[in-house]
Short mmCIF file of C-alpha atoms and ligand atoms in Angstrom, two decimals:
data_model
loop_
_atom_site.label_atom_id
_atom_site.label_comp_id
_atom_site.label_asym_id
_atom_site.label_seq_id
_atom_site.Cartn_x
_atom_site.Cartn_y
_atom_site.Cartn_z
CA MET A 1 -201.68 70.39 197.56
CA GLN A 2 -199.07 72.90 197.65
CA ARG A 3 -200.22 76.06 200.15
CA ILE A 4 -201.47 79.63 198.76
CA VAL A 5 -200.56 81.71 200.56
CA PHE A 6 -201.27 85.97 199.56
CA PRO A 7 -199.03 88.20 200.33
CA LYS A 8 -199.77 90.30 203.60
CA ASN A 9 -202.07 93.08 203.36
CA PHE A 10 -203.95 91.43 200.66
CA LEU A 11 -207.55 93.09 199.85
CA TRP A 12 -209.93 90.02 199.88
CA GLY A 13 -213.38 91.99 198.69
CA VAL A 14 -216.73 91.23 197.23
CA ALA A 15 -217.97 93.64 194.73
CA THR A 16 -221.73 94.76 193.71
CA SER A 17 -223.67 97.53 191.85
CA SER A 18 -226.36 100.20 192.64
CA TYR A 19 -228.79 98.99 190.20
CA GLN A 20 -228.26 95.16 190.28
CA ILE A 21 -228.97 95.13 194.12
CA GLU A 22 -230.97 98.45 195.65
CA GLY A 23 -234.26 98.30 194.15
CA ALA A 24 -236.07 101.42 195.54
CA TRP A 25 -236.17 102.49 191.65
CA LYS A 26 -238.56 105.79 192.39
CA GLU A 27 -237.98 106.36 196.55
CA ASP A 28 -237.19 108.87 198.64
CA GLY A 29 -236.67 111.59 195.40
CA LYS A 30 -234.43 109.30 192.72
CA GLY A 31 -234.40 109.99 189.78
CA GLU A 32 -234.69 107.73 186.57
CA SER A 33 -232.10 106.10 185.06
CA ILE A 34 -231.92 104.55 181.50
CA TRP A 35 -231.75 101.06 182.91
CA ASP A 36 -235.12 101.89 184.51
CA ARG A 37 -236.13 103.00 181.18
CA PHE A 38 -234.66 100.07 179.29
CA THR A 39 -236.04 97.32 181.34
CA HIS A 40 -239.71 98.64 181.30
CA ILE A 41 -239.86 98.47 177.32
CA PRO A 42 -241.06 94.52 176.84
CA GLY A 43 -238.88 92.53 175.67
CA LYS A 44 -235.29 93.80 176.07
CA ILE A 45 -234.94 91.57 179.78
CA ALA A 46 -234.90 87.83 180.02
CA ASN A 47 -239.05 87.06 181.33
CA GLY A 48 -238.79 90.78 181.81
CA ASP A 49 -237.19 91.21 185.27
CA THR A 50 -236.24 94.82 186.22
CA GLY A 51 -234.49 96.19 189.16
CA ASP A 52 -237.21 97.68 190.81
CA VAL A 53 -236.85 95.70 193.63
CA ALA A 54 -233.87 93.47 192.77
CA CYS A 55 -231.99 92.63 196.26
CA ASP A 56 -233.79 95.31 198.31
CA HIS A 57 -230.65 96.10 199.54
CA TYR A 58 -231.19 99.77 199.73
CA HIS A 59 -233.71 98.79 202.95
CA LEU A 60 -231.60 96.13 203.84
CA TYR A 61 -228.08 97.27 203.71
CA ARG A 62 -227.56 97.02 207.48
CA GLU A 63 -228.15 93.23 207.53
CA ASP A 64 -226.15 93.25 204.46
CA VAL A 65 -223.38 94.83 205.92
CA LYS A 66 -223.76 91.92 208.76
CA LEU A 67 -223.60 89.58 205.95
CA LEU A 68 -220.05 91.22 204.56
CA LYS A 69 -218.67 91.15 208.32
CA GLU A 70 -219.61 87.70 208.82
CA LEU A 71 -217.78 86.79 205.47
CA GLY A 72 -214.56 88.60 206.86
CA VAL A 73 -214.00 90.53 203.53
CA LYS A 74 -211.60 93.31 204.05
CA THR A 75 -212.95 95.77 201.58
CA TYR A 76 -216.52 96.04 199.50
CA ARG A 77 -216.77 97.27 196.55
CA LEU A 78 -220.04 99.49 195.69
CA SER A 79 -221.69 102.29 193.37
CA ILE A 80 -223.54 105.21 193.73
CA SER A 81 -226.81 105.71 191.25
CA TRP A 82 -225.71 108.97 189.83
CA PRO A 83 -230.18 109.59 189.70
CA ARG A 84 -230.02 109.10 193.06
CA VAL A 85 -228.39 111.56 194.21
CA PHE A 86 -228.94 113.44 191.01
CA PRO A 87 -232.46 112.45 190.23
CA GLU A 88 -232.14 115.27 186.86
CA GLY A 89 -228.38 114.40 186.25
CA LYS A 90 -227.65 117.74 187.48
CA GLY A 91 -228.81 120.96 189.27
CA SER A 92 -229.55 120.45 192.69
CA PRO A 93 -228.46 117.21 194.84
CA ASN A 94 -231.19 114.86 196.24
CA LYS A 95 -229.55 114.96 199.92
CA ALA A 96 -232.24 111.68 200.93
CA GLY A 97 -230.10 110.15 198.36
CA MET A 98 -226.71 111.22 199.66
CA GLU A 99 -227.97 109.89 202.74
CA PHE A 100 -228.07 105.82 202.19
CA TYR A 101 -224.80 106.48 200.79
CA ILE A 102 -223.28 108.34 203.71
CA ASN A 103 -224.77 105.41 206.36
CA LEU A 104 -223.76 102.79 204.57
CA ILE A 105 -220.03 103.66 204.16
CA LYS A 106 -220.28 105.24 208.18
CA LEU A 107 -221.58 101.25 208.64
CA LEU A 108 -218.84 99.57 206.71
CA VAL A 109 -215.76 101.83 208.25
CA ASP A 110 -217.53 101.20 211.59
CA ASN A 111 -217.22 97.27 210.87
CA GLY A 112 -213.82 97.55 209.65
CA ILE A 113 -214.42 97.27 206.14
CA LYS A 114 -212.67 99.40 203.28
CA PRO A 115 -215.47 101.08 200.95
CA ALA A 116 -214.20 100.79 197.57
CA VAL A 117 -216.89 103.35 195.00
CA THR A 118 -217.45 103.30 191.90
CA LEU A 119 -218.96 106.65 190.51
CA TYR A 120 -220.41 105.09 186.84
CA HIS A 121 -221.74 101.59 187.21
CA TRP A 122 -224.17 102.10 183.74
CA ASP A 123 -226.81 104.01 185.48
CA LEU A 124 -226.64 106.88 184.21
CA PRO A 125 -230.03 109.44 184.66
CA GLN A 126 -232.22 109.46 181.41
CA LYS A 127 -232.29 113.21 181.75
CA LEU A 128 -228.95 113.46 180.69
CA GLN A 129 -229.83 110.54 178.08
CA ASP A 130 -232.39 112.45 176.74
CA ILE A 131 -229.63 114.98 175.81
CA GLY A 132 -227.96 112.32 173.78
CA GLY A 133 -226.09 110.83 176.86
CA TRP A 134 -222.30 110.22 176.57
CA ALA A 135 -222.55 110.86 172.91
CA ASN A 136 -222.59 114.73 173.80
CA LYS A 137 -219.51 116.78 175.55
CA ALA A 138 -221.82 118.15 178.16
CA VAL A 139 -222.38 115.08 180.12
CA ILE A 140 -218.70 115.19 180.44
CA ASP A 141 -218.87 117.91 182.79
CA TYR A 142 -222.40 116.92 184.33
CA TYR A 143 -220.19 113.77 185.92
CA GLU A 144 -217.28 116.05 186.84
CA GLN A 145 -219.99 117.96 188.79
CA TYR A 146 -221.79 115.09 190.24
CA ALA A 147 -218.23 113.28 191.23
CA GLU A 148 -217.02 116.76 193.15
CA TYR A 149 -220.01 117.05 195.14
CA VAL A 150 -220.02 112.94 196.06
CA PHE A 151 -215.84 113.75 196.41
CA LYS A 152 -217.25 116.11 198.69
CA GLU A 153 -219.58 113.90 201.12
CA LEU A 154 -218.24 110.53 200.83
CA GLY A 155 -214.49 111.56 200.29
CA SER A 156 -213.01 111.42 203.69
CA MET A 157 -214.41 108.39 204.58
CA VAL A 158 -213.82 106.69 201.15
CA PRO A 159 -210.01 105.17 200.51
CA ILE A 160 -210.66 103.51 196.98
CA TRP A 161 -212.25 105.31 194.13
CA ILE A 162 -212.93 103.68 190.99
CA THR A 163 -213.99 106.04 188.11
CA HIS A 164 -216.13 104.15 185.53
CA ASN A 165 -216.63 100.64 185.38
CA GLU A 166 -216.20 98.66 181.52
CA PRO A 167 -216.40 101.66 179.59
CA TRP A 168 -215.71 99.06 176.63
CA VAL A 169 -219.30 97.33 177.53
CA VAL A 170 -221.09 100.69 178.21
CA SER A 171 -219.89 101.56 174.81
CA PHE A 172 -219.90 98.87 172.49
CA GLU A 173 -222.85 96.77 174.50
CA GLY A 174 -224.87 99.94 175.05
CA ASN A 175 -224.53 101.77 171.38
CA TRP A 176 -223.63 99.54 168.86
CA GLN A 177 -224.79 96.20 170.20
CA GLY A 178 -227.59 98.03 171.65
CA VAL A 179 -228.31 95.23 174.09
CA ILE A 180 -227.68 97.03 177.45
CA ALA A 181 -229.29 100.86 178.60
CA PRO A 182 -229.71 102.83 176.30
CA GLY A 183 -230.40 100.71 173.34
CA ILE A 184 -228.06 102.57 170.78
CA THR A 185 -226.89 100.29 167.71
CA ASP A 186 -224.42 102.43 165.88
CA PHE A 187 -220.97 101.84 166.09
CA SER A 188 -219.93 105.67 165.36
CA THR A 189 -221.96 106.70 168.19
CA ALA A 190 -219.81 104.25 170.51
CA LEU A 191 -216.89 105.08 169.35
CA LEU A 192 -217.65 108.58 171.06
CA VAL A 193 -219.14 107.26 173.62
CA SER A 194 -215.49 105.22 174.56
CA HIS A 195 -213.59 108.45 174.01
CA ASN A 196 -216.20 110.38 175.92
CA LEU A 197 -216.28 108.22 178.85
CA LEU A 198 -212.40 108.27 179.07
CA VAL A 199 -212.71 111.71 179.38
CA SER A 200 -214.59 112.11 181.93
CA HIS A 201 -212.12 109.28 183.88
CA GLY A 202 -209.41 111.96 182.94
CA ARG A 203 -210.99 114.54 184.45
CA ALA A 204 -212.53 112.90 187.58
CA VAL A 205 -209.26 111.72 188.54
CA ARG A 206 -207.60 115.56 188.10
CA LEU A 207 -210.61 116.87 190.10
CA TYR A 208 -210.06 114.18 193.25
CA ARG A 209 -206.13 114.92 193.43
CA LYS A 210 -207.11 118.51 193.16
CA MET A 211 -209.48 118.52 195.98
CA GLY A 212 -206.95 117.21 197.94
CA PHE A 213 -207.98 113.98 199.22
CA LYS A 214 -205.27 111.14 200.86
CA GLY A 215 -206.84 108.17 199.11
CA GLU A 216 -205.96 105.68 195.69
CA ILE A 217 -208.14 106.08 192.47
CA GLY A 218 -208.07 104.29 189.24
CA ILE A 219 -210.34 103.11 186.62
CA THR A 220 -211.79 99.13 186.13
CA LEU A 221 -211.49 97.41 182.58
CA ASN A 222 -212.90 94.26 181.01
CA LEU A 223 -210.31 93.16 179.59
CA VAL A 224 -210.44 89.56 177.92
CA PRO A 225 -206.59 88.13 176.64
CA MET A 226 -207.05 86.95 173.11
CA TYR A 227 -205.42 83.92 171.39
CA PRO A 228 -205.40 83.63 167.81
CA ALA A 229 -207.08 80.40 166.82
CA SER A 230 -204.38 78.73 164.33
CA GLN A 231 -200.79 79.94 163.65
CA SER A 232 -201.78 80.89 160.67
CA GLU A 233 -200.82 85.06 159.69
CA GLU A 234 -204.57 85.52 159.38
CA ASP A 235 -205.68 84.46 162.77
CA ILE A 236 -202.73 86.22 164.54
CA GLU A 237 -203.88 89.40 162.73
CA ALA A 238 -207.25 88.75 163.79
CA ALA A 239 -206.41 88.03 167.21
CA LYS A 240 -203.99 91.42 167.36
CA ARG A 241 -206.99 93.38 166.32
CA GLY A 242 -209.60 91.57 168.67
CA ASP A 243 -207.42 93.02 171.55
CA GLY A 244 -207.30 96.47 169.90
CA PHE A 245 -210.78 96.47 169.87
CA TYR A 246 -211.54 94.79 173.50
CA ASN A 247 -208.00 95.99 175.47
CA ARG A 248 -205.84 98.05 173.84
CA TRP A 249 -208.38 100.86 173.11
CA PHE A 250 -208.62 102.05 176.72
CA LEU A 251 -205.28 100.80 178.08
CA ASP A 252 -203.11 102.50 175.32
CA PRO A 253 -205.00 106.20 176.20
CA ILE A 254 -204.86 105.64 179.67
CA PHE A 255 -201.79 104.67 180.21
CA LYS A 256 -199.64 105.66 177.27
CA GLY A 257 -201.59 109.07 176.13
CA ALA A 258 -202.92 107.96 172.65
CA TYR A 259 -204.77 105.02 170.51
CA PRO A 260 -203.51 102.18 169.06
CA SER A 261 -202.62 103.51 165.93
CA ASP A 262 -203.69 100.39 164.19
CA MET A 263 -207.30 100.31 165.56
CA LEU A 264 -207.67 104.08 164.55
CA GLU A 265 -206.52 103.59 161.26
CA TRP A 266 -209.02 99.65 160.80
CA TYR A 267 -211.72 102.35 162.52
CA SER A 268 -211.21 105.48 160.04
CA GLN A 269 -211.36 103.06 157.22
CA ARG A 270 -214.76 101.92 157.71
CA VAL A 271 -216.57 104.41 160.27
CA VAL A 272 -217.03 108.14 161.66
CA VAL A 273 -214.10 108.20 164.50
CA PRO A 274 -214.77 111.12 167.29
CA GLU A 275 -212.60 113.82 167.10
CA ILE A 276 -209.64 113.30 169.17
CA THR A 277 -207.64 116.17 170.76
CA ARG A 278 -204.15 116.99 172.41
CA GLU A 279 -205.39 117.94 175.18
CA ASP A 280 -208.27 114.97 175.35
CA LEU A 281 -205.74 112.66 175.29
CA GLU A 282 -203.26 114.28 178.02
CA ILE A 283 -206.92 114.22 180.20
CA ILE A 284 -207.56 110.78 179.66
CA ASN A 285 -203.22 109.82 180.39
CA THR A 286 -203.47 111.61 184.21
CA PRO A 287 -201.37 109.04 186.34
CA ILE A 288 -203.64 107.20 188.30
CA ASP A 289 -203.22 104.70 191.41
CA PHE A 290 -204.33 101.66 190.28
CA LEU A 291 -206.14 99.55 187.46
CA GLY A 292 -209.32 97.14 188.24
CA VAL A 293 -209.08 94.33 185.99
CA ASN A 294 -212.77 92.59 185.24
CA TYR A 295 -211.57 89.06 184.21
CA TYR A 296 -214.42 86.31 183.59
CA SER A 297 -212.86 84.40 180.20
CA SER A 298 -210.87 84.53 176.93
CA GLY A 299 -211.18 84.87 173.14
CA HIS A 300 -209.81 83.04 170.70
CA VAL A 301 -209.97 84.66 167.23
CA LYS A 302 -210.38 83.33 164.04
CA ALA A 303 -210.22 85.75 160.54
CA GLU A 304 -213.63 85.43 159.09
CA PRO A 305 -213.24 88.48 155.80
CA GLY A 306 -216.85 90.47 156.14
CA ILE A 307 -217.65 90.01 159.79
CA TRP A 308 -217.97 93.37 161.50
CA PRO A 309 -216.62 95.14 163.04
CA LEU A 310 -213.25 93.46 162.88
CA ASP A 311 -213.54 90.68 160.15
CA ALA A 312 -212.87 88.10 162.69
CA ILE A 313 -215.10 85.61 164.82
CA ASN A 314 -214.62 83.96 168.39
CA VAL A 315 -214.58 80.41 167.92
CA PRO A 316 -215.18 77.63 170.56
CA THR A 317 -211.98 75.82 172.08
CA GLY A 318 -214.47 73.04 173.92
CA ARG A 319 -213.50 74.30 177.54
CA ASP A 320 -216.15 74.20 179.94
CA LYS A 321 -218.64 77.07 180.49
CA THR A 322 -220.31 78.86 182.86
CA ASP A 323 -224.12 79.46 182.90
CA SER A 324 -223.41 82.84 181.01
CA GLY A 325 -222.01 80.64 178.18
CA TRP A 326 -218.61 82.04 178.97
CA GLU A 327 -215.35 79.78 178.51
CA ILE A 328 -213.30 79.01 181.64
CA ASN A 329 -209.99 79.86 181.61
CA PRO A 330 -207.52 80.41 184.58
CA GLN A 331 -204.76 80.56 182.77
CA GLY A 332 -206.40 83.48 180.73
CA LEU A 333 -205.98 85.78 183.95
CA TYR A 334 -202.49 85.19 184.78
CA ASP A 335 -201.97 85.38 180.71
CA LEU A 336 -203.40 89.03 181.23
CA LEU A 337 -202.21 89.88 184.24
CA VAL A 338 -198.31 88.96 183.26
CA ARG A 339 -199.12 90.84 180.00
CA LEU A 340 -200.18 93.81 182.23
CA HIS A 341 -197.26 94.33 183.89
CA LYS A 342 -194.88 94.07 181.11
CA ASP A 343 -196.37 96.30 178.17
CA TYR A 344 -198.00 99.00 181.21
CA LYS A 345 -194.85 98.66 183.31
CA GLY A 346 -195.84 97.55 186.81
CA ILE A 347 -198.93 99.10 187.12
CA LYS A 348 -200.71 98.83 190.48
CA ILE A 349 -203.47 95.87 189.56
CA MET A 350 -206.80 94.66 191.64
CA ILE A 351 -208.82 92.28 190.65
CA THR A 352 -211.62 94.54 190.21
CA GLU A 353 -214.72 91.29 189.22
CA ASN A 354 -214.15 87.84 188.55
CA GLY A 355 -216.85 85.33 189.55
CA ALA A 356 -219.25 83.05 187.83
CA ALA A 357 -222.51 82.05 187.35
CA PHE A 358 -224.06 79.13 187.68
CA ASN A 359 -227.08 77.34 188.25
CA ASP A 360 -227.86 77.10 192.19
CA ILE A 361 -229.80 74.62 194.04
CA ILE A 362 -231.33 74.48 197.89
CA ASN A 363 -230.62 70.79 199.25
CA ARG A 364 -233.19 69.68 201.26
CA GLU A 365 -231.23 70.92 204.11
CA GLY A 366 -231.38 74.38 203.01
CA ASN A 367 -227.99 74.56 201.80
CA ILE A 368 -226.39 75.80 198.33
CA GLU A 369 -223.24 73.35 197.49
CA ASP A 370 -222.07 75.32 194.48
CA ASP A 371 -218.65 73.26 194.05
CA CYS A 372 -218.84 74.83 190.33
CA ARG A 373 -218.59 78.65 191.48
CA LEU A 374 -215.87 77.36 193.98
CA ASP A 375 -214.05 75.70 191.51
CA TYR A 376 -214.04 78.27 189.20
CA LEU A 377 -212.74 80.38 192.00
CA TYR A 378 -209.59 78.36 193.24
CA ARG A 379 -208.38 77.80 190.18
CA HIS A 380 -208.35 81.30 189.28
CA PHE A 381 -206.89 82.60 192.54
CA VAL A 382 -204.26 79.51 191.41
CA GLU A 383 -203.42 81.56 188.42
CA ALA A 384 -203.48 84.93 190.65
CA HIS A 385 -200.81 83.88 193.26
CA ARG A 386 -198.44 82.74 190.65
CA ALA A 387 -198.76 86.00 188.78
CA ILE A 388 -198.11 87.62 192.12
CA GLN A 389 -195.03 85.21 192.15
CA ASP A 390 -193.62 86.56 188.97
CA GLY A 391 -193.87 89.67 189.74
CA VAL A 392 -196.97 91.22 188.70
CA ASN A 393 -197.82 94.37 191.38
CA LEU A 394 -201.54 92.93 191.97
CA LYS A 395 -203.03 93.89 195.70
CA GLY A 396 -206.67 92.84 195.31
CA TYR A 397 -209.40 90.90 194.44
CA TYR A 398 -212.88 91.60 194.89
CA VAL A 399 -215.25 88.66 193.94
CA TRP A 400 -217.95 88.99 191.47
CA SER A 401 -220.44 89.41 193.23
CA PHE A 402 -221.37 89.24 197.42
CA LEU A 403 -225.08 88.75 196.27
CA ASP A 404 -227.17 87.42 193.64
CA ASN A 405 -228.42 89.93 191.44
CA PHE A 406 -230.03 91.74 188.92
CA GLU A 407 -227.42 90.35 186.14
CA TRP A 408 -228.97 92.90 183.15
CA ALA A 409 -230.08 91.42 179.72
CA ASP A 410 -230.65 88.15 181.48
CA GLY A 411 -232.74 89.57 184.14
CA TYR A 412 -232.64 87.26 187.17
CA THR A 413 -231.92 84.18 185.25
CA LYS A 414 -227.91 84.50 186.39
CA ARG A 415 -226.42 83.64 189.74
CA PHE A 416 -223.42 84.94 190.63
CA GLY A 417 -223.11 85.34 194.33
CA LEU A 418 -221.47 84.01 197.11
CA VAL A 419 -224.67 84.53 199.05
CA TYR A 420 -227.52 83.31 197.48
CA VAL A 421 -230.95 85.28 197.43
CA ASP A 422 -234.63 84.30 197.40
CA TYR A 423 -235.73 86.85 195.71
CA ALA A 424 -239.60 86.38 196.93
CA THR A 425 -238.89 86.64 200.82
CA GLN A 426 -235.47 88.26 200.04
CA LYS A 427 -233.88 85.77 202.42
CA ARG A 428 -230.28 85.28 202.12
CA ILE A 429 -228.20 81.92 202.36
CA LEU A 430 -224.45 81.83 202.39
CA LYS A 431 -223.20 79.50 199.51
CA ARG A 432 -221.08 76.76 200.13
CA SER A 433 -218.10 78.90 197.78
CA GLY A 434 -219.24 81.86 200.61
CA ARG A 435 -218.24 79.39 203.37
CA TRP A 436 -215.19 78.26 201.46
CA TYR A 437 -214.26 81.95 200.84
CA ARG A 438 -214.70 83.09 203.87
CA GLU A 439 -211.95 81.17 205.20
CA VAL A 440 -209.28 81.66 202.25
CA ILE A 441 -209.57 85.08 203.70
CA LYS A 442 -208.98 84.07 207.12
CA ASN A 443 -206.17 82.36 206.35
CA ASN A 444 -204.69 84.81 203.40
CA GLY A 445 -205.00 81.45 201.09
CA PHE A 446 -205.50 77.98 201.29
O1 IFM B 1 -222.85 92.30 186.46
C1 IFM B 1 -221.86 92.00 185.41
C2 IFM B 1 -221.09 93.06 186.11
O2 IFM B 1 -222.38 94.44 186.64
C3 IFM B 1 -220.71 94.21 185.28
N1 IFM B 1 -218.94 93.25 185.00
C4 IFM B 1 -219.73 91.50 184.85
C5 IFM B 1 -220.89 91.20 185.86
C6 IFM B 1 -221.13 89.59 185.35
O3 IFM B 1 -221.80 89.73 183.77
#
């Protein structure tokens, strides 16, 4: 077996997000988020689960940082809960909420772990949803005010910033499919939300630079390489639309200063497309230091007239699947990275999420021998390494996730962690994949 060695200083990490692990949903002055509201509506989440307690990280963060240290990660990606810091979304900050993040980040820094902080990982203050949420341009101003306060408080300690996590999911799952908060089902609203999210991203990047910090700032996109199901002209065109929908709709304005014209035309013929000004595009096109890539699976697209919104469907290829039902395609990661490198001029990339849900079982010795997850990570690491060998500027890799946690509409039914969480007792157990990852980090390869 060939030895895989990553470049020196490669940033190995793990990732989480505020709502998925913190709990303490109404403690120390925290305001209600759209996820607090959504999860309390019967029928929205598997088993009626909520993030009210989650992994209780708000109270157990000291123990969790110890675990991170034991894992040996170089960096830890977390997100800030906006309503913990601004209960109303705007106005006066809640000092106690900010204090939690100051303490957590100080502890990480003291332990030699680089914090990577996401400003927005889906938990919008409900008060802002009450005025239209991301479909209301005023929310961009409030986001900028929130970002300014967070930069001021944490900017000197945090070297890596991410403006948004997965704006595709926020826009389309939250505002068209309605399967996540805020649960709206209108395609034009989803498009408007996607545009406003991108403008807010550009505004935060400009603000960060204006405030004079020396760290790096980027955005995290969930990207899905799209393959045609056959070599027919129709399937090739359908896969191109799939690529436009998931990938280029976000990548092109950020890196090229323009939305893809084929998608603009496609949408304008079918729905109301948001007004897009030259100034908006310039803001979105503000240079960033890195692109965060979340990769889980690939798409295999077949033309299917009449299927909204792309006249296309995704077809199974027969590959193995994770517990989330997502096909496992490590080579898709390689293809995606190489394509990003080529189409977006050698941009610096960090994999900000990659990982898998599997049904973990505690054995008679109290261990979790999660071979499937280990194998998933192994095969994706091999492909990431191959991409680096082929010239891709990949600098870091965050496994999703550090802990088992609240998996949105799936509640606690899907476990992604390197660390098992017994939700009844809040006991943490490092899984075999976690023990293996610790060795990968130590050896900078395997
Ligand atoms: O749990 C999520 C995370 O919040 C965003 N990216 C995908 C993960 C797995 O579904």
